[in-house]
Each structure stands twice: as C-alpha cells, then as structure tokens.
XYZ file of N, CA and C in Angstrom:
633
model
N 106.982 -134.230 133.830
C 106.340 -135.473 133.432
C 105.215 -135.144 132.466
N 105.136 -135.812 130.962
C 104.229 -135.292 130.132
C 103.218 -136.722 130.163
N 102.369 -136.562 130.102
C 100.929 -137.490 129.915
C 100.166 -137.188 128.508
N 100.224 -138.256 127.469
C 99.606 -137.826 126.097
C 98.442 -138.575 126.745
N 97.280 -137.597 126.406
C 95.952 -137.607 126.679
C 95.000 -137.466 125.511
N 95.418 -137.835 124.393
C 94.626 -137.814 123.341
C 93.522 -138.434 123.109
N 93.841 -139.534 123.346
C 92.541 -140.583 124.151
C 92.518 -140.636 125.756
N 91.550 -139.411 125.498
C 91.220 -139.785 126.920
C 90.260 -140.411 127.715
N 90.699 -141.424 128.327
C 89.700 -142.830 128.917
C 89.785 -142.386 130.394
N 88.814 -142.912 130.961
C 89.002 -143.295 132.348
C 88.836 -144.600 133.095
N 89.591 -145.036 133.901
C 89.352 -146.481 134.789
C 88.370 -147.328 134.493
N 86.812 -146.205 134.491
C 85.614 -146.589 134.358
C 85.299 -147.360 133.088
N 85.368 -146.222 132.467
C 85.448 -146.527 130.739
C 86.003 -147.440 130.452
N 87.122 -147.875 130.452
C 88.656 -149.001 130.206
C 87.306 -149.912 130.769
N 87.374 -150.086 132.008
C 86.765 -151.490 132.863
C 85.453 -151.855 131.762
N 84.415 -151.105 131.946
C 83.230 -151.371 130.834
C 83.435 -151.784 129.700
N 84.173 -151.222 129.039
C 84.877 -151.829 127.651
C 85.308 -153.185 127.939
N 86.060 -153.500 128.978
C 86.369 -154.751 128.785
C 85.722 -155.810 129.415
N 84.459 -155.317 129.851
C 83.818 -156.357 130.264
C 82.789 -156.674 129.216
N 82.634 -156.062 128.422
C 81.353 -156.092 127.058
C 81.910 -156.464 126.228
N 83.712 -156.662 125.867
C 84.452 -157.255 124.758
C 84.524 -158.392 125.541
N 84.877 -158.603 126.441
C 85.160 -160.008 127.016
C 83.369 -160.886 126.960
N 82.122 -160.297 126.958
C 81.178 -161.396 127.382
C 80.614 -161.029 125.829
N 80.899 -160.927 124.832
C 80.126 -160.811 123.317
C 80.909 -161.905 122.520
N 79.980 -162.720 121.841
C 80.800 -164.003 121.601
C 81.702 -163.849 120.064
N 81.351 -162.564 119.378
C 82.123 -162.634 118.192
C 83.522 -162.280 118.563
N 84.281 -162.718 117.071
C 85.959 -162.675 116.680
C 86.401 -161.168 116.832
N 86.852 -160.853 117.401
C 87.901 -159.336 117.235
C 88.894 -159.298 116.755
N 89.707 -158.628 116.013
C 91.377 -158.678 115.471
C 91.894 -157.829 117.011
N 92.871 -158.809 116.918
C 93.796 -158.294 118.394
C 95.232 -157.872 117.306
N 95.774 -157.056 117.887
C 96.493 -155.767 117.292
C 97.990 -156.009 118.273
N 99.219 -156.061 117.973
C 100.313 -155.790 118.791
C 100.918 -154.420 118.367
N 101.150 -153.330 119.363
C 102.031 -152.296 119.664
C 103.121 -151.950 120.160
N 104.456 -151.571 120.306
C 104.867 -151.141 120.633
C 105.382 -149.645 120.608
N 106.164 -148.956 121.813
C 106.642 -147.555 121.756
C 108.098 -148.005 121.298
N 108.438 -146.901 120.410
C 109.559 -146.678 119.813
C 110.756 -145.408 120.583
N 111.644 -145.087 120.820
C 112.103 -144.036 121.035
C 112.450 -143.203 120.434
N 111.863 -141.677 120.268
C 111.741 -141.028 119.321
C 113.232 -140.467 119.179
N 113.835 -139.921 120.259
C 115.539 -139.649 120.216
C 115.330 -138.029 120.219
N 114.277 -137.603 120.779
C 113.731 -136.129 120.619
C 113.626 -135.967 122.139
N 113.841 -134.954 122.727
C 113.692 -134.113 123.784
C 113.103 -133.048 123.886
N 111.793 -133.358 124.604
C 111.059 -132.314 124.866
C 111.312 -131.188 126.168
N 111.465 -129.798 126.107
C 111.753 -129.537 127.187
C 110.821 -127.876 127.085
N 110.509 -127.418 128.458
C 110.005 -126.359 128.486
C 110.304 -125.255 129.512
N 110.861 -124.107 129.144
C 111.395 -123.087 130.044
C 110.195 -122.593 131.275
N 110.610 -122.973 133.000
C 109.798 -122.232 133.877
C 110.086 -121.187 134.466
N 109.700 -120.150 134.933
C 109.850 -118.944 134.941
C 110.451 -119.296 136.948
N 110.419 -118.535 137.475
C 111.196 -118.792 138.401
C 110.199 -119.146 139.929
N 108.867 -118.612 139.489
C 107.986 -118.910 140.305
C 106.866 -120.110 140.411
N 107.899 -120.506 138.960
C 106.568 -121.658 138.852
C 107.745 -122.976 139.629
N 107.016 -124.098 139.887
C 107.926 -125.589 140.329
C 107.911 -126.555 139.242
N 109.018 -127.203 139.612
C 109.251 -128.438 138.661
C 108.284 -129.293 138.168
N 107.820 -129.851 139.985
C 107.139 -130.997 140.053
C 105.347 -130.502 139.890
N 104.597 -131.369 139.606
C 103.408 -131.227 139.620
C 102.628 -132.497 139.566
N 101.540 -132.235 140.509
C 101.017 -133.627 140.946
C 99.810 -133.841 139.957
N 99.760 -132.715 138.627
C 98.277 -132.221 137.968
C 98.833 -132.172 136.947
N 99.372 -132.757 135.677
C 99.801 -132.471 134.278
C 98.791 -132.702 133.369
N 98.073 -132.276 132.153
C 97.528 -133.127 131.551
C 97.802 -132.198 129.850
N 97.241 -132.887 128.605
C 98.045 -132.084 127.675
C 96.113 -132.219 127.278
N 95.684 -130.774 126.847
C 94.473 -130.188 126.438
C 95.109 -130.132 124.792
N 94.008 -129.963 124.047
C 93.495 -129.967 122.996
C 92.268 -129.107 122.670
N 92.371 -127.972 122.041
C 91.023 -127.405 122.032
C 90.587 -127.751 120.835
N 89.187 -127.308 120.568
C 88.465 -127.287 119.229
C 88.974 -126.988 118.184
N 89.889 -126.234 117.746
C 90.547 -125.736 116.484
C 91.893 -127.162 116.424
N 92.309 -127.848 117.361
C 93.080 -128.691 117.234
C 94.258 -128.441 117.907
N 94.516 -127.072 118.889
C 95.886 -126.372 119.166
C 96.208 -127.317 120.152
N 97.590 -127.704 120.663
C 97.741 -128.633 121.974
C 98.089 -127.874 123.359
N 97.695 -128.138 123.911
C 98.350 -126.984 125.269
C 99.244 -128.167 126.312
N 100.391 -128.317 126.654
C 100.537 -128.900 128.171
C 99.954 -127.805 129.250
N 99.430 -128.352 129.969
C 98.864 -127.541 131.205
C 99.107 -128.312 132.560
N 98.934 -127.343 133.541
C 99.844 -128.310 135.324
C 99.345 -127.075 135.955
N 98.928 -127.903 137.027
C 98.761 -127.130 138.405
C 100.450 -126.904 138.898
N 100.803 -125.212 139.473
C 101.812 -125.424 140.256
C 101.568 -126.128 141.396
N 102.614 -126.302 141.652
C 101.939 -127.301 142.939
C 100.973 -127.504 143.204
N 100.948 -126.944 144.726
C 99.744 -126.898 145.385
C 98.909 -125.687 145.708
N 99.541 -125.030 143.989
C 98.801 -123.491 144.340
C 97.602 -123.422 143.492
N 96.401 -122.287 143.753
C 96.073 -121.911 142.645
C 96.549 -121.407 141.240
N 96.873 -121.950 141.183
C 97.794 -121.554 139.591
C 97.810 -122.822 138.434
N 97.252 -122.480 137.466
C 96.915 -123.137 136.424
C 97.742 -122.388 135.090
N 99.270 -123.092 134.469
C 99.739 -123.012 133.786
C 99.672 -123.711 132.517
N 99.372 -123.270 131.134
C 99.342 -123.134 130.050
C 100.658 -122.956 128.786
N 101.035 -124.270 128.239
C 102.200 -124.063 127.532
C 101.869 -124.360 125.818
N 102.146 -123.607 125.216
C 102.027 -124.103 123.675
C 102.939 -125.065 123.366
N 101.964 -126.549 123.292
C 103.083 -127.625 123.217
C 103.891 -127.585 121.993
N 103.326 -127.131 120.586
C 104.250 -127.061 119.430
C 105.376 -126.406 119.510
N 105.045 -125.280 120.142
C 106.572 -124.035 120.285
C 107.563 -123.996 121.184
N 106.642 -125.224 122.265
C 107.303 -125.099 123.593
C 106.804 -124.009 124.483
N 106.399 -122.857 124.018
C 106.617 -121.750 124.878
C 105.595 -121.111 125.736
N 105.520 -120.743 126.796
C 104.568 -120.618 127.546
C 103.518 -119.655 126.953
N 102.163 -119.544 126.941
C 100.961 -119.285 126.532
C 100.245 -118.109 127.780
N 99.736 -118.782 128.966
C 99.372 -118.210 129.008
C 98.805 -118.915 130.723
N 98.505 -117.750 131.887
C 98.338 -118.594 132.973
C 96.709 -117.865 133.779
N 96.137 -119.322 134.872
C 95.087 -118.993 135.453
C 95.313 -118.733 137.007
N 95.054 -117.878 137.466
C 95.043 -117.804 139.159
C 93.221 -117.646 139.781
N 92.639 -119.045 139.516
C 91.404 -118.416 140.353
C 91.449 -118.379 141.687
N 90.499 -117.568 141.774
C 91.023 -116.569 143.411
C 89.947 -117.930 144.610
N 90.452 -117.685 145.601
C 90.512 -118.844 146.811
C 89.247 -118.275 147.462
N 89.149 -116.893 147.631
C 87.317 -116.380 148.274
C 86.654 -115.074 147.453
N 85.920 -114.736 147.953
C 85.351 -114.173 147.430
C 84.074 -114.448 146.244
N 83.270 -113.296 146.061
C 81.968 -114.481 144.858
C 82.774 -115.117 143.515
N 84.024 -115.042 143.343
C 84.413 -116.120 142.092
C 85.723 -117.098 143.205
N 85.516 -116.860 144.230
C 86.411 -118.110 145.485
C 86.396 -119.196 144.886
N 87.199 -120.064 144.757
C 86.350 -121.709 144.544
C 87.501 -122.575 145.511
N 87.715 -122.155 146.479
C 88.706 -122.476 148.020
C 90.027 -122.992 147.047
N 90.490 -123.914 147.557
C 91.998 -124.499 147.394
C 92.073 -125.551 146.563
N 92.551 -125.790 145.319
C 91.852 -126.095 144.339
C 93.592 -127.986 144.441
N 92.991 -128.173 143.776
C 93.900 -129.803 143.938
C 93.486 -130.657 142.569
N 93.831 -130.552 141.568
C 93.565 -131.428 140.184
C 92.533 -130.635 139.443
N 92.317 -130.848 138.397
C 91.566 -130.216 137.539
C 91.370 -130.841 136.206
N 90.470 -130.484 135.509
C 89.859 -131.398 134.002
C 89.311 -129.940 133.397
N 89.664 -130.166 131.709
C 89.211 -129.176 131.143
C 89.029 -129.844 130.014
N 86.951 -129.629 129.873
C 86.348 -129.839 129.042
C 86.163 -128.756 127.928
N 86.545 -127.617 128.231
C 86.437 -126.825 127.194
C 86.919 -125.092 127.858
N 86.912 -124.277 127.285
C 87.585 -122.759 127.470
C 86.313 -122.570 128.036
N 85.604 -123.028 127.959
C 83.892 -122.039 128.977
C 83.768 -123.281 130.306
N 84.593 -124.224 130.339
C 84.233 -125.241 131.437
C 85.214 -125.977 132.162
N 86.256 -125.636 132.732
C 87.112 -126.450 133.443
C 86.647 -126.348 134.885
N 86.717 -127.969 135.372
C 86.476 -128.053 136.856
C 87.685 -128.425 137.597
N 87.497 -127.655 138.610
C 88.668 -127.555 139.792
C 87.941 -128.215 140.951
N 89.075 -129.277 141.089
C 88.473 -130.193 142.234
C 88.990 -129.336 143.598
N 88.262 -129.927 144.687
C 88.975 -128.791 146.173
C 89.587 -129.876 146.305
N 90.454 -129.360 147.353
C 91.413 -129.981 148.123
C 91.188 -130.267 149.580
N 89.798 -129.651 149.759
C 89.071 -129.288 151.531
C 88.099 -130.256 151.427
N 87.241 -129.988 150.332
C 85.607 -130.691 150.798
C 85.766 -131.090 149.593
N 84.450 -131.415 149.321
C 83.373 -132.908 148.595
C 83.138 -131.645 147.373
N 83.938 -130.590 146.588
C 83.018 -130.039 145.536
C 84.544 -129.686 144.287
N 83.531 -129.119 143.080
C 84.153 -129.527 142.128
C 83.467 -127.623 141.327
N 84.497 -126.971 141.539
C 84.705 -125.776 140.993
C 84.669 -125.545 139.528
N 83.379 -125.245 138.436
C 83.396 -124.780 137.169
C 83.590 -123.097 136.615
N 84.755 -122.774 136.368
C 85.188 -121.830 136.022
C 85.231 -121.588 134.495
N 85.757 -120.569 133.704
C 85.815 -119.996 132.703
C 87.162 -119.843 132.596
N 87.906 -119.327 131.490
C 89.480 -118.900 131.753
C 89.898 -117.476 131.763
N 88.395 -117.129 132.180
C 88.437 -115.318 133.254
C 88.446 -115.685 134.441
N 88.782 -117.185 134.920
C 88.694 -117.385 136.438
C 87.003 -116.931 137.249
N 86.137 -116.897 136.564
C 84.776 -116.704 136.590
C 83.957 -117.634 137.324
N 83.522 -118.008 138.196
C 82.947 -119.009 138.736
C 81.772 -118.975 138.624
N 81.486 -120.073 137.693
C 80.001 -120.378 137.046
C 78.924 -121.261 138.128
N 79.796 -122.395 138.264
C 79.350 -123.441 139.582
C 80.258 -123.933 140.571
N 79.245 -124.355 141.420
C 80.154 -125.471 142.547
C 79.406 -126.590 142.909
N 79.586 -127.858 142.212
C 79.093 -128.981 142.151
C 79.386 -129.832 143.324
N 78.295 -130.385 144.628
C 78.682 -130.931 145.604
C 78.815 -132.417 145.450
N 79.481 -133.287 145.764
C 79.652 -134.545 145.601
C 79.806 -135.529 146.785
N 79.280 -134.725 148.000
C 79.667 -135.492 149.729
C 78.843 -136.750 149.362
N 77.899 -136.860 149.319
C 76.806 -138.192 149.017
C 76.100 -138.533 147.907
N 75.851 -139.513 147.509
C 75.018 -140.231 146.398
C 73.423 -140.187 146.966
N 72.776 -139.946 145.898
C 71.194 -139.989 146.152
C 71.294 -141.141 146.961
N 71.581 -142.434 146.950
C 71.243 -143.112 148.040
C 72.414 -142.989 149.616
N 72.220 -141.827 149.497
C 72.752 -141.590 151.094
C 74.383 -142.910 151.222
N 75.044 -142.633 150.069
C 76.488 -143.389 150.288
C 77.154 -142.582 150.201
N 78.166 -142.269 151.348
C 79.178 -141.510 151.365
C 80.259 -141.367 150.493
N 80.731 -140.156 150.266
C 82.227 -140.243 149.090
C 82.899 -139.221 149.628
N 83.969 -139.235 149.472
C 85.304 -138.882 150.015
C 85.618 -137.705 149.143
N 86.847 -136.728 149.065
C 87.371 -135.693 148.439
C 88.016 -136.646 147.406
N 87.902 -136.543 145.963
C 88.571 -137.391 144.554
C 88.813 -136.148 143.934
N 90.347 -135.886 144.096
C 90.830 -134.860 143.169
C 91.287 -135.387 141.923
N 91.233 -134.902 140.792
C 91.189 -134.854 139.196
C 92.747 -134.559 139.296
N 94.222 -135.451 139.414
C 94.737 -135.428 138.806
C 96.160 -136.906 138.338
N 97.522 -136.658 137.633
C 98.487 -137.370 137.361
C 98.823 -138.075 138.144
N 99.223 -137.578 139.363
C 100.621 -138.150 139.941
C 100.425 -139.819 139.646
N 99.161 -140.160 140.318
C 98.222 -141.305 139.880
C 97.226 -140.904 139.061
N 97.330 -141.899 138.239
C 96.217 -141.219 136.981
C 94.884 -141.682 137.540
N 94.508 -140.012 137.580
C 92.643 -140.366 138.150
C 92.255 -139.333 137.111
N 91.860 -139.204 135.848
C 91.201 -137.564 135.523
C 89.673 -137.760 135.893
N 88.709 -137.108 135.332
C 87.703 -137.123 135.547
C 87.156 -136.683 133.905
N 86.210 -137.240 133.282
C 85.670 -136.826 131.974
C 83.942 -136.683 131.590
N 83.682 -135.333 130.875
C 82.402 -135.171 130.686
C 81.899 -136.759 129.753
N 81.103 -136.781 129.350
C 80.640 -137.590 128.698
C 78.621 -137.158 128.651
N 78.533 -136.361 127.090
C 76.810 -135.765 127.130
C 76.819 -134.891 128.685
N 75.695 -135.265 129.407
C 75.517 -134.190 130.456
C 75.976 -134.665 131.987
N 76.971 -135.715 131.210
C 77.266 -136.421 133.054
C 78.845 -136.117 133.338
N 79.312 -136.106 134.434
C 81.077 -136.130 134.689
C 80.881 -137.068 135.371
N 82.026 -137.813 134.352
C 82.573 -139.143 135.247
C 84.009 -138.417 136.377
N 83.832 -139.302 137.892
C 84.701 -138.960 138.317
C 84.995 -140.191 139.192
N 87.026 -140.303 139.190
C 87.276 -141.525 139.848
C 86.908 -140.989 141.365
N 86.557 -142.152 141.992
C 86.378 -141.587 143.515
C 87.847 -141.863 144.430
N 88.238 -141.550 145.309
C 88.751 -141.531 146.322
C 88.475 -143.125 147.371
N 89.320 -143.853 147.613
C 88.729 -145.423 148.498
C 88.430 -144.585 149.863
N 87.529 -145.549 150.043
C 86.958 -145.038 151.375
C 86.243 -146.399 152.385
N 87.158 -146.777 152.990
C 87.193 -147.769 153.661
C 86.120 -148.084 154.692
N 85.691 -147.170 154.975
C 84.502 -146.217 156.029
C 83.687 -146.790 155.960
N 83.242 -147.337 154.472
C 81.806 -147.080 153.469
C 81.319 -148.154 153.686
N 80.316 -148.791 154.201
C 80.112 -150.390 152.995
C 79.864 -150.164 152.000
N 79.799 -149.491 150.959
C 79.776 -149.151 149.622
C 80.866 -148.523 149.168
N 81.888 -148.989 148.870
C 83.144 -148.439 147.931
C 82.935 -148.092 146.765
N 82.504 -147.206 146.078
C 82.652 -147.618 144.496
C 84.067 -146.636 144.082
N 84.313 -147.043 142.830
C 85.448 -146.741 142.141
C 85.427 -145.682 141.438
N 83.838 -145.357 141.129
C 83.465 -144.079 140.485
C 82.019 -143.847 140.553
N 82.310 -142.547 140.356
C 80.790 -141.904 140.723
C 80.393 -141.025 139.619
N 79.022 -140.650 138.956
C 78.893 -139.494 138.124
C 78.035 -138.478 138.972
N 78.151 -137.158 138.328
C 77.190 -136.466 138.481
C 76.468 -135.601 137.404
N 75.421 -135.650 137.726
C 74.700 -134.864 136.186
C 74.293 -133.841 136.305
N 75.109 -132.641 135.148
C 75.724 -131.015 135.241
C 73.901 -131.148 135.261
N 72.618 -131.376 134.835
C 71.964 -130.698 134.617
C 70.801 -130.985 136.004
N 70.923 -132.082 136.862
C 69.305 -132.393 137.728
C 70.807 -132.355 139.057
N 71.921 -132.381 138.955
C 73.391 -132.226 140.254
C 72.751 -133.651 140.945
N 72.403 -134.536 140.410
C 72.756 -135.988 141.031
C 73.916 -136.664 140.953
N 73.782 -136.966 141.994
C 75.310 -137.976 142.081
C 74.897 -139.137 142.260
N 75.254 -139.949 141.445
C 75.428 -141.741 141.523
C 76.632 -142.462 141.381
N 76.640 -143.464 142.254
C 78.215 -144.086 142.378
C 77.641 -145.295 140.814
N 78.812 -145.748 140.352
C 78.618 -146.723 139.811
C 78.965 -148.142 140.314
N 78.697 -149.673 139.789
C 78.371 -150.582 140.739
C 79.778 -151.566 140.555
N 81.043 -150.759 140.173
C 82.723 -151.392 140.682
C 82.983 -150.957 141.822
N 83.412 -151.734 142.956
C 83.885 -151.238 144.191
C 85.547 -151.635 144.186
N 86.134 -150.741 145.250
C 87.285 -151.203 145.647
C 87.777 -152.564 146.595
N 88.196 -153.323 146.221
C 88.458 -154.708 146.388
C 88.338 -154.836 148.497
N 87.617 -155.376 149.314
C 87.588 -155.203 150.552
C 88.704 -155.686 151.103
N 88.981 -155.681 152.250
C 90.251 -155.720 153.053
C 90.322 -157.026 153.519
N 90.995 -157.743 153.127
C 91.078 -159.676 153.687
C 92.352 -159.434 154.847
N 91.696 -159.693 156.249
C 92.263 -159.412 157.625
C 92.285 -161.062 158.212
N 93.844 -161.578 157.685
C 94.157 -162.781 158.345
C 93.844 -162.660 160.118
N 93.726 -163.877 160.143
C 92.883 -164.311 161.677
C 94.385 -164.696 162.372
C-alpha cells in the first residue's frame, strides 16, 4: 500500500484550515479534481525476511529532493528504505530494543529529517528520536499534558492515517481516543525545546448512551 505524502497535512492542520476558510468572509476560487489512472504499476522486490503487509508506510523526501518509500516491517524493529525512482531497495534501520541507544518496541514512525526520525513505542507514552546510525538522541514523554490530562499510547502510523508532523519547534501528534478522560483531545503537541505537552482544544465526539 503506497501513501503519496507530499503534502503532508495532519487531521489537525486540515481541521484549522477549515475552520478559518469557513469563518473569513472573502471569495475563494473553489477548484474541481480528479484522479486519473495512470495504467502504470508500481511494484517493489522484498527480500524474504521482510513482510508484505505493513501497518507504517509513508514515502520520505529528503532535502536534495530524492524519494524514499519507507515501512516498518511489521511489528519489528526494522525500518525499510526503498529508492522510489528505481524501485530498488536502498537501504535498512534496526534500532536496537535496550541498551543506551534501546528505544523499546517501536510501532509507527515520522521522519523529519536524516538527523531526526521519531519512533513512537508500542508499550508506553514516549516517542524515540534517533539518527540513521540508530543513535538515540532522545526520548520524549507524552503520558500527561501540563494540565495533568491524561493521553494514551498514539503511534505515528498508515493503516489509519495518523502521522505526526514537526512544525518550527513543536510535533504535532494525533492522539489515541481515550474514553477514560473528560478531556479527549484529538491532538496534542509537544515542544522539542521546554518537552511540554499540550493537548489542543478538538475533542473526540462523546458517547450518546440511549436510555
């Protein structure tokens, strides 16, 4: 399953946008699109240890402009790297599960750049910043919001599109519903530089329990 991520938005983003186009009283040109079928088949050779399926696809772009598809194998540590022009595989990450570059059991991931991809856990409330020496720079905790509101494990990936995106010195990240809460929100940031976490003020729609 390929995901073009060229524009990459999140939930958050999308929602804000359309609440500031919807309440500003000037004219916009509204635009119709459609997808065409290109009649092209994309396909890419896996080696015998890697899996089909992946619940983590996303297609990177670095600074020079190169495209990478990249996917978690499964549910492993393993972070695979494909040169989308050639098709052909590039190049792969195994960060290690303990030890001082550990970053436990890793479940979705976002890559802001070759010195910064975060690996969400799959255990707890944190968000693993590595290098692509598998180097562990940080581990960003995300269990609670300065105001003492709980948040759940929100892994960064496809299956359902949740990514998570830097934006200046903050990561936006979709949260996880958490029914628990009286405070649901839909997303939360945290800021790489003071590690605050703040939810933002969209919640997940509450539970209407016929009588």
């Amino acid at each position: 399953m390929l995901f073009c991520m060229k524009t990459q938005l999140i939930i958050l983003i999308s929602f804000i946008s359309f609440v500031l186009f919807s309440s500003c009283k000037q004219n916009f040109s509204s635009y119709d699109y459609k997808l065409n079928k290109a009649g092209e088949e994309i396909a890419f050779a896996l080696d015998e240890d890697t899996k089909s399926f992946s619940r983590a696809t996303f297609l990177y772009t670095d600074n020079e402009g190169k495209e990478y598809l990249t996917f978690q194998n499964n549910f492993m540590n393993d972070l695979i790297f494909y040169d989308f022009e050639t098709r052909k595989f590039a190049f792969r990450m195994k960060p290690e599960m303990d030890g001082k570059n550990g970053i436990g059991k890793m479940f979705g991931y976002y890559i802001a750049g070759w010195d910064s991809i975060y690996l969400t856990n799959n255990e707890i409330e944190e968000i693993a910043i590595i290098d692509t020496a598998c180097i562990l720079k940080e581990q960003l905790v995300y269990n609670k919001t300065i105001d003492d509101i709980s948040l759940t494990r929100s892994p960064a990936f496809s299956y359902y599109y949740r990514p998570m995106y830097k934006i200046e010195n903050k990561l936006y990240v979709v949260s996880s519903c958490n029914r628990k809460s009286k405070v649901n929100p839909i997303s939360f940031t945290i800021d790489l530089e003071t590690k605050e976490v703040k939810h933002l003020p969209f919640e997940y729609p509450k539970l209407q329990i016929k009588m």
